[in-house]
Structure formats: structure tokens, C-alpha cells
Tab-separated table of C-alpha atoms in Angstrom:
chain	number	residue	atom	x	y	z
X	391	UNK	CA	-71.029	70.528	145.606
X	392	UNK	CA	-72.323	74.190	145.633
X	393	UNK	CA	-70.073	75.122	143.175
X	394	UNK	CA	-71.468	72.221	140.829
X	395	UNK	CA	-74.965	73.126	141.763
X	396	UNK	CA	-74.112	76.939	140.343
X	397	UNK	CA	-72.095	75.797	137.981
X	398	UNK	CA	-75.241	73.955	136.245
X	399	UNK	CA	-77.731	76.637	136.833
X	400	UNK	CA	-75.504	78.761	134.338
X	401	UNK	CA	-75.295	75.942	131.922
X	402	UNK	CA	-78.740	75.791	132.110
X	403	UNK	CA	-79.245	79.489	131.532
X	404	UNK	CA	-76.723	79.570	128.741
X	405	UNK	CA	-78.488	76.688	126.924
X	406	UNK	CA	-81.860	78.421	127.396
X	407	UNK	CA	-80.929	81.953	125.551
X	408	UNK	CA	-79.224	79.783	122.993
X	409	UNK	CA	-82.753	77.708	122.734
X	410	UNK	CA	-84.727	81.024	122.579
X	411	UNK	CA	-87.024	80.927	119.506
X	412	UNK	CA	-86.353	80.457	115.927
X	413	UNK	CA	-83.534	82.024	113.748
X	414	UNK	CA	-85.147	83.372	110.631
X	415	UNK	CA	-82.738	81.797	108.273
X	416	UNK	CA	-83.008	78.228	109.693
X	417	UNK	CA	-86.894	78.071	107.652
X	418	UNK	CA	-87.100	77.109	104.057
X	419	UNK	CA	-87.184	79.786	101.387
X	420	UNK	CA	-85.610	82.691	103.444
X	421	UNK	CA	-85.656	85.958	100.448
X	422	UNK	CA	-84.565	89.026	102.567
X	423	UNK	CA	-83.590	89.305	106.169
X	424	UNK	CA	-82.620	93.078	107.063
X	425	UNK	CA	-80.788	93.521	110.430
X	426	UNK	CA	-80.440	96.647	111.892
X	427	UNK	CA	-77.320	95.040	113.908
X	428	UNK	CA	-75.497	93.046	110.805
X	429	UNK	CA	-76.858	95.814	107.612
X	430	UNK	CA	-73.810	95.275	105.435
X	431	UNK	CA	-73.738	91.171	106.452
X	432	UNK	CA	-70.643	92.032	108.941
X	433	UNK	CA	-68.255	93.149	106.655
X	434	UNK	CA	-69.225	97.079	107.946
X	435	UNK	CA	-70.028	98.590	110.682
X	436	UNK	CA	-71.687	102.364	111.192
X	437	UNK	CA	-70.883	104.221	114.173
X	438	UNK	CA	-73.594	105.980	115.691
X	439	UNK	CA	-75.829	108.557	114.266
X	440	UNK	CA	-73.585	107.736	110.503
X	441	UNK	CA	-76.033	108.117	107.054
X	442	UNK	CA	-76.927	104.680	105.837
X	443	UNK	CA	-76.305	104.365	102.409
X	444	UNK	CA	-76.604	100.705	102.071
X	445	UNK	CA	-78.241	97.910	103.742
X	446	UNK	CA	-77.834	94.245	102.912
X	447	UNK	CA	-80.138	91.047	103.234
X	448	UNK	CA	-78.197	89.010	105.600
X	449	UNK	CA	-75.198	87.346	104.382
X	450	UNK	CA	-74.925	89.647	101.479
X	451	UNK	CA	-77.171	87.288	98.833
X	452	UNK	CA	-79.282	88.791	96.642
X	453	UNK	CA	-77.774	92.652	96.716
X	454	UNK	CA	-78.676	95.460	98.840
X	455	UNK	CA	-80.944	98.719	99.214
X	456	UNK	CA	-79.237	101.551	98.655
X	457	UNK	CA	-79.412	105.090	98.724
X	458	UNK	CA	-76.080	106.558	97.645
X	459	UNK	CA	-76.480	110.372	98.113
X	460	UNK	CA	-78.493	113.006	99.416
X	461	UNK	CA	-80.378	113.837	102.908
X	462	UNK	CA	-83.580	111.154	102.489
X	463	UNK	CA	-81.290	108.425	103.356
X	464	UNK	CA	-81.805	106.856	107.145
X	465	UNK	CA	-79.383	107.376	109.841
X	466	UNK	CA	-77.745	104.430	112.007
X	467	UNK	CA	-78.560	104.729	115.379
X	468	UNK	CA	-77.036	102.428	118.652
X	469	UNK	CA	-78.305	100.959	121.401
X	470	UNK	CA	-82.119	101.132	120.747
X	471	UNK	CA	-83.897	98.762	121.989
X	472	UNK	CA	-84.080	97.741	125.534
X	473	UNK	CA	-81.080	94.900	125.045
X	474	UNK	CA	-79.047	97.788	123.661
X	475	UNK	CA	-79.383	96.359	119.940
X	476	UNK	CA	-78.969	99.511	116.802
X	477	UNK	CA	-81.898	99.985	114.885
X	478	UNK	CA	-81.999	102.263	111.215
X	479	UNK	CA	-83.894	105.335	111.778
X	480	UNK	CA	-86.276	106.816	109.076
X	481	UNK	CA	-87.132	110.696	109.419
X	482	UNK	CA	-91.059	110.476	108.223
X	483	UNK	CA	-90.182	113.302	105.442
X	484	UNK	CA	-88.346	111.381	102.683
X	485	UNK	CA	-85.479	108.834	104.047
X	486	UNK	CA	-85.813	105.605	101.952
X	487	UNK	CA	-83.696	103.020	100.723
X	488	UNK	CA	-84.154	100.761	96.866
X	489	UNK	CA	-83.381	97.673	95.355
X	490	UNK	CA	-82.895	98.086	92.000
X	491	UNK	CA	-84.635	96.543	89.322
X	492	UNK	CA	-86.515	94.076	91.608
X	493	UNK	CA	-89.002	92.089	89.671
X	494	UNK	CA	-87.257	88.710	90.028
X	495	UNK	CA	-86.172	89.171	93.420
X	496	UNK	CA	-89.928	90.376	94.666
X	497	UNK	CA	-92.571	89.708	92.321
X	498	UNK	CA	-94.171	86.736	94.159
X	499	UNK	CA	-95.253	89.685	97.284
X	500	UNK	CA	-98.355	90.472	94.790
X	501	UNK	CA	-98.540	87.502	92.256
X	502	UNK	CA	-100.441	85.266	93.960
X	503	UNK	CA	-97.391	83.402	95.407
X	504	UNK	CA	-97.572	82.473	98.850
X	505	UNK	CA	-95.754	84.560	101.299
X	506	UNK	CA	-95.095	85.656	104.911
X	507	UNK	CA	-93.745	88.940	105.934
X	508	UNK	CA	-92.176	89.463	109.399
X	509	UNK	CA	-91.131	92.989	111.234
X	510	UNK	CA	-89.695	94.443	114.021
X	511	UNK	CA	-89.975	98.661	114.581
X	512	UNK	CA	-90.514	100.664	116.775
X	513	UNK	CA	-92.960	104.027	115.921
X	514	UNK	CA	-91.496	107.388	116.197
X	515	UNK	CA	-94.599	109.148	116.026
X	516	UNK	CA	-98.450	108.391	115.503
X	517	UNK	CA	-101.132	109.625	113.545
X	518	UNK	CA	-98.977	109.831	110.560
X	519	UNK	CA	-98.569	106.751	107.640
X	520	UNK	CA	-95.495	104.363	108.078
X	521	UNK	CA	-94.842	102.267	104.825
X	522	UNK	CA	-92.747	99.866	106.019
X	523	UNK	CA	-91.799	98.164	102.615
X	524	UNK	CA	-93.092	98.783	98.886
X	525	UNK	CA	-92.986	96.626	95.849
X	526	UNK	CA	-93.163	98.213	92.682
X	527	UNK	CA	-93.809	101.533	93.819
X	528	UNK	CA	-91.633	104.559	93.587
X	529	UNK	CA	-94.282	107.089	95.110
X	530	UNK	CA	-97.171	106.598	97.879
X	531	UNK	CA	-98.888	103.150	96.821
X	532	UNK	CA	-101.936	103.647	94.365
X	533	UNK	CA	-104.373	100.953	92.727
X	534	UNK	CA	-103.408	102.016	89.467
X	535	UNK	CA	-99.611	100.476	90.084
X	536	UNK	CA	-98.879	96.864	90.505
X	537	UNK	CA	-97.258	95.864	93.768
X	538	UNK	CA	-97.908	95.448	97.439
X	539	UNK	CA	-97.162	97.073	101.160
X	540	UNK	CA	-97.106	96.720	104.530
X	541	UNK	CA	-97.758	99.633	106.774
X	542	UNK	CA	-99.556	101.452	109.709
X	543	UNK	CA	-101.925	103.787	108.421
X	544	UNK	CA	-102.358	107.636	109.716
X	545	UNK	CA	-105.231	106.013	111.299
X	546	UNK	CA	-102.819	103.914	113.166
X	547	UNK	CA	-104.254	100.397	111.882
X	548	UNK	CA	-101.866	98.081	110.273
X	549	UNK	CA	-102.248	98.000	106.367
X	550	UNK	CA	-101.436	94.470	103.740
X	551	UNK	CA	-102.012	96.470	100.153
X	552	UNK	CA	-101.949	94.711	97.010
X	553	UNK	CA	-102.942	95.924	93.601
X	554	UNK	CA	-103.168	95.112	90.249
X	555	UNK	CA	-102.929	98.201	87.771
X	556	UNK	CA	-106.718	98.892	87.112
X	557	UNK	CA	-107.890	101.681	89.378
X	558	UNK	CA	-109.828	101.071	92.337
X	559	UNK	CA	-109.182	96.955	91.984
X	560	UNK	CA	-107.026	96.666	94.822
X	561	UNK	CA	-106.681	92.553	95.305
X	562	UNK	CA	-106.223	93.088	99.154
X	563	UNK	CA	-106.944	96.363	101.244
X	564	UNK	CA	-106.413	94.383	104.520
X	565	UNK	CA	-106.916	96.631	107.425
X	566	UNK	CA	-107.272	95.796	110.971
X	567	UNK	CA	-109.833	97.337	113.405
X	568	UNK	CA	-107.287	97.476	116.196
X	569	UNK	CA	-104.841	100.414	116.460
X	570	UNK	CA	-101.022	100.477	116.877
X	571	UNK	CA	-99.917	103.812	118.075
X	572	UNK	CA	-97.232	103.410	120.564
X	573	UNK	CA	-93.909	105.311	120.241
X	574	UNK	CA	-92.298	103.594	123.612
X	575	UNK	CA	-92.869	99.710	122.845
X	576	UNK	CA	-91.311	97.284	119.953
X	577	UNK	CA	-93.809	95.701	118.135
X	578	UNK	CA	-94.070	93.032	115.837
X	579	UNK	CA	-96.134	92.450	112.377
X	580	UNK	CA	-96.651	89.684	110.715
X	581	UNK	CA	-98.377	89.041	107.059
X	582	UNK	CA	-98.938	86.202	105.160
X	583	UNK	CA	-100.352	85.488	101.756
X	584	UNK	CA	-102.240	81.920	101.683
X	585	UNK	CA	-104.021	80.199	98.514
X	586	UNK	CA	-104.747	77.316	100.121
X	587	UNK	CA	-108.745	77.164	99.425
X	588	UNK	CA	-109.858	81.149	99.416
X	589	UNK	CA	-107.024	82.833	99.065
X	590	UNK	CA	-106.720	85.095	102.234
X	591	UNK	CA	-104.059	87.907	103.543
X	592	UNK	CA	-104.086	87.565	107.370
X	593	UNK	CA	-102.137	90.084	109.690
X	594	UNK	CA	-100.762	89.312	112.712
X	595	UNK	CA	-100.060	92.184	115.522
X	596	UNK	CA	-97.467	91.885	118.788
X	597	UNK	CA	-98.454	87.903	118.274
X	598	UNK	CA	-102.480	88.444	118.440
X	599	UNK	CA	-104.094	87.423	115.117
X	600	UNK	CA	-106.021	90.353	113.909
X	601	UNK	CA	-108.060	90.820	110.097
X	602	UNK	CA	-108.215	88.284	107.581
X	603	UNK	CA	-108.951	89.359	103.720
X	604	UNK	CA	-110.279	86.924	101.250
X	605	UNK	CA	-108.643	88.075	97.672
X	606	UNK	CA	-110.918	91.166	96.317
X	607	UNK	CA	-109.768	91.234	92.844
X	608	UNK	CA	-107.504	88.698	90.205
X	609	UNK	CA	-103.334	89.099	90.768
X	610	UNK	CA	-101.329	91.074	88.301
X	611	UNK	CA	-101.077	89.372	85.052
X	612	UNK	CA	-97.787	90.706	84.360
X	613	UNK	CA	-95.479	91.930	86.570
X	614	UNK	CA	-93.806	95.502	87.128
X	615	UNK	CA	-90.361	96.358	86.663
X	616	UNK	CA	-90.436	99.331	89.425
X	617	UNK	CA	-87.858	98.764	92.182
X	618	UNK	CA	-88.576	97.755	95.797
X	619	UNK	CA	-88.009	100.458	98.834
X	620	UNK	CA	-87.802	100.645	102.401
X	621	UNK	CA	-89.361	103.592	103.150
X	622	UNK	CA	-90.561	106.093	100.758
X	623	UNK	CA	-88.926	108.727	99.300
X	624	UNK	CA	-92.562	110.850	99.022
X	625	UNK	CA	-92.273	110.300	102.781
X	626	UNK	CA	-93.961	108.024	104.954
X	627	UNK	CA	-91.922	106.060	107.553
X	628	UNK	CA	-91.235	107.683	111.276
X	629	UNK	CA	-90.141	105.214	113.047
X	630	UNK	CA	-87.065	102.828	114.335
X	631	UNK	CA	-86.560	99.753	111.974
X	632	UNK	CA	-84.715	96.627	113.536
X	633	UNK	CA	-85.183	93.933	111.729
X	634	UNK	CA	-87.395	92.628	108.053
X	635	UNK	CA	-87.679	89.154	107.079
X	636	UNK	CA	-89.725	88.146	104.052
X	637	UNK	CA	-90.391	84.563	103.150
X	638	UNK	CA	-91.599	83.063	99.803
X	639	UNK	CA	-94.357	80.499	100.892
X	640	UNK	CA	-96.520	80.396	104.122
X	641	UNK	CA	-95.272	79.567	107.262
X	642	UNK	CA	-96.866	78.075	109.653
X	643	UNK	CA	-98.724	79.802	113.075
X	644	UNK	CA	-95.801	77.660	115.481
X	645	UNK	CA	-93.291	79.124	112.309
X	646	UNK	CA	-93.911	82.527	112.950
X	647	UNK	CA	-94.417	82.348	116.609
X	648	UNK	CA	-91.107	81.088	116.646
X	649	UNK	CA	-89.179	84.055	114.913
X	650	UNK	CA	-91.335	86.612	116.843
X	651	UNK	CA	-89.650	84.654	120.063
X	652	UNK	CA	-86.447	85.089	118.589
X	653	UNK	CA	-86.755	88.658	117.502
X	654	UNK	CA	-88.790	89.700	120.956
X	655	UNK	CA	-85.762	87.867	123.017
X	656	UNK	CA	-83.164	89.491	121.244
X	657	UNK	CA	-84.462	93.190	121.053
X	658	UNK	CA	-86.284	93.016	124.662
X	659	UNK	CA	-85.965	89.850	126.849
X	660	UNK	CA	-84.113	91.466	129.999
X	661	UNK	CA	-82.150	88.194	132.269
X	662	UNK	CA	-80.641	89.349	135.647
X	663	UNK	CA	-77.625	87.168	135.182
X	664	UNK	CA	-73.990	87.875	134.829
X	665	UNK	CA	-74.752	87.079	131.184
X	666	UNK	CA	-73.788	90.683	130.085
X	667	UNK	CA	-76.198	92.235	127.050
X	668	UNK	CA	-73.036	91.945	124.445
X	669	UNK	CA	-72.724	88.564	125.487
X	670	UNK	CA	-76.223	87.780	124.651
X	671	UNK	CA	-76.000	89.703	121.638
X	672	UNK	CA	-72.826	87.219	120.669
X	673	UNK	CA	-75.195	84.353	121.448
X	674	UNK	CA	-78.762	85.650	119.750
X	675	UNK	CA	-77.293	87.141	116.585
């Protein structure tokens, strides 16, 4: 009867880490999903400290980001977070990776498209700008360009930047009034884009809603041909990336709460169990 009794509990415990949160590609309209732990969609695997010279979304659809030579690419780095999960490591000089030719892939991040944004990093130093992601940019993000990007500012305050090629029209300067400067804790952002009545860029922070933006100028009218990057190769991202997910169309507050379980369980949650961390890992993936 004991043996039942125990025999359930792990059951129960197994079910439960299965049950944790929402996979990222089981919501609608799924257009990139970068994971530190899966960057070439399985088919390779870097060892530890290797240069990363290509990362795929998930499942290999829709290409990769690439950097193919030279020292401003990222480096691949194991056991990271606290569950022992990799993460891609950016220097803060010059380390970036592109997508090529972007426009169809990413144009609805500054259109006026709805759209939700989703990351998971860990800051290697503050004080200094992280640009986490860039659309139609291929240097430090100015209103005279079209595009948008997410990022912690030198000021430590997470950034949602959209503009529309006229100088000093930026359509969103979203900044929040709280700060985000630890280097010893994973942390979460979340952005969406919303048109539903004013249209509105809201960022969320570690799952606490922070700044809202009603739209400050009209979207682009046309759209840029300049490639997408994470990171920048002017510089401007110190920090430990694990995972990106961006979504065409809003999700919803339960949506996103969901993923940021998933993502927080899989990079954090610690379970004193004989559930060993690459069996989670096998389980959470």
C-alpha cells in the first residue's frame, strides 16, 4: 500500500512539470521562437564556449540568423541558468546575429499589426544599453529609420521603439519608470502591440505590468528592406540570451502569463525530487 501511495505521489509530480505553463508554439500565429537549448532546431549541437554562427527559429521554419565569420558573433555557453539550461552569450562590444532580407518575415513589428514579444535573458552588466532585437536597423536604432526594438536602456528601464522614417516622429518611445539592473536574476519581458480602440504598446516586466504608450505618430507607410538582428553589431547587448518568442497578433494577459510559467519553470523552477534536471529538461523542452 505504501508503495502505491509513493508510487502516485511521483505520478502526480511527473504530471505536474509536464502541466507547467504554456509551450510557446501551442498559440496561434507563432513567427520566431529562439532557444538557447535547441538554436539549430536539434539537428546541431555547440559544445561549450563554441562561436555561434547560426541560430534557428524553432523547428527550422522561416531561416535563421546568422553571422558566418568574424569575432562579433556570440559564443554558446552551458549550463546557465539555475536548471542548468545553455544560454547564447553576447559580448556588449559588437556580437550580433541577422536575418537576411527580412521585410516579409518582420514587417508587421512596426506596421501597425498587432503583436506580442516575449524574452528570457539574463544581464551581464548594467548601466550600459542592451538591444535585445532590431527590425530594420543595421546600426543603433534612430527615428529617421523605419523599424522597431526592444531593449533596456543605459538607464536600465526597459525600451518598446518604433519609428517611422521622419526624424524625431518616433510612433512609440515606450519607456518604463521602473529599472531592471540585475546581473544575478533571469528576467522576463514582455511587449505587445494592440489596436484595439487607441492603439497602445504595453510592457510587461518579471510578470508586473509596467508603461503603457498610446501611438505618438502614424505607422510606416512603406516598409524597409533592412534585415533584422539580434544584437547589434555597433554594440549594444551584454547579457545571457535564453530564449525569444515573437507572435503576430495580441495575446492575451492569461496567454502570456502562461509562456512566462513555462519559460520561468524551465530556466529556474528548482523540485527536490529524484526527477534529475536532464530529466526535466527531456520533459519541459
Amino acid at each position: 500500500m505504501r508503495m502505491k501511495v509513493l508510487l502516485c505521489a511521483a505520478l502526480g509530480l511527473i504530471a505536474q512539470v509536464y502541466a507547467q505553463g504554456t509551450r510557446p508554439n501551442t498559440l496561434s500565429n507563432l513567427r520566431l521562437w529562439i532557444k538557447a537549448d535547441s538554436l539549430d532546431g536539434g539537428a546541431d549541437r555547440y559544445t561549450d564556449g563554441a562561436v555561434i554562427d547560426s541560430a534557428y527559429n524553432w523547428g527550422s521554419v522561416g531561416g535563421a540568423f546568422i553571422n558566418a565569420a568574424g569575432t562579433d558573433r556570440p559564443l554558446y555557453q552551458t549550463a546557465v541558468s539555475p536548471t542548468g539550461l545553455p544560454a547564447m552569450e553576447f559580448d556588449g562590444t559588437d556580437d550580433n546575429l541577422v536575418k537576411n532580407s527580412s521585410t516579409a518575415q518582420f514587417n508587421f513589428l512596426h506596421n501597425g499589426t498587432q503583436n506580442t514579444f516575449i524574452l528570457a535573458f539574463q544581464l551581464k552588466a548594467a548601466g550600459v544599453a542592451h538591444v535585445f532585437f532590431a527590425n530594420n536597423y543595421t546600426t543603433a536604432p534612430t527615428s529617421t529609420q523605419t523599424g522597431t526594438d526592444f531593449a533596456i536602456t543605459s538607464s536600465n528601464t526597459a525600451q518598446h521603439f518604433m519609428t517611422r522614417s521622419f526624424a524625431g516622429q518616433a510612433t512609440y518611445n515606450n519607456v518604463t519608470s521602473n529599472t531592471f539592473a540585475s546581473t544575478t536574476i533571469i528576467q522576463y519581458m514582455a511587449v505587445t502591440i494592440t489596436n484595439a480602440g487607441n492603439d497602445t504598446s504595453f510592457i510587461r516586466m518579471n510578470s508586473v505590468s509596467q508603461t503603457r504608450q498610446v501611438q505618438q505618430f502614424a505607422y510606416a507607410a512603406t516598409d524597409a528592406t533592412q534585415n533584422a538582428s539580434i544584437g547589434m553589431a555597433s554594440g549594444g547587448l551584454n547579457a545571457y540570451l535564453f530564449e525569444m518568442i515573437i507572435y503576430e497578433g495580441i495575446k492575451s494577459e492569461a496567454e502570456i502569463a502562461g509562456v512566462i510559467d513555462y519559460l520561468q519553470f524551465r530556466l529556474e523552477e528548482n523540485i527536490t525530487s529524484s526527477i534529475t534536471r536532464t530529466g526535466r529538461r527531456r520533459m519541459i523542452n
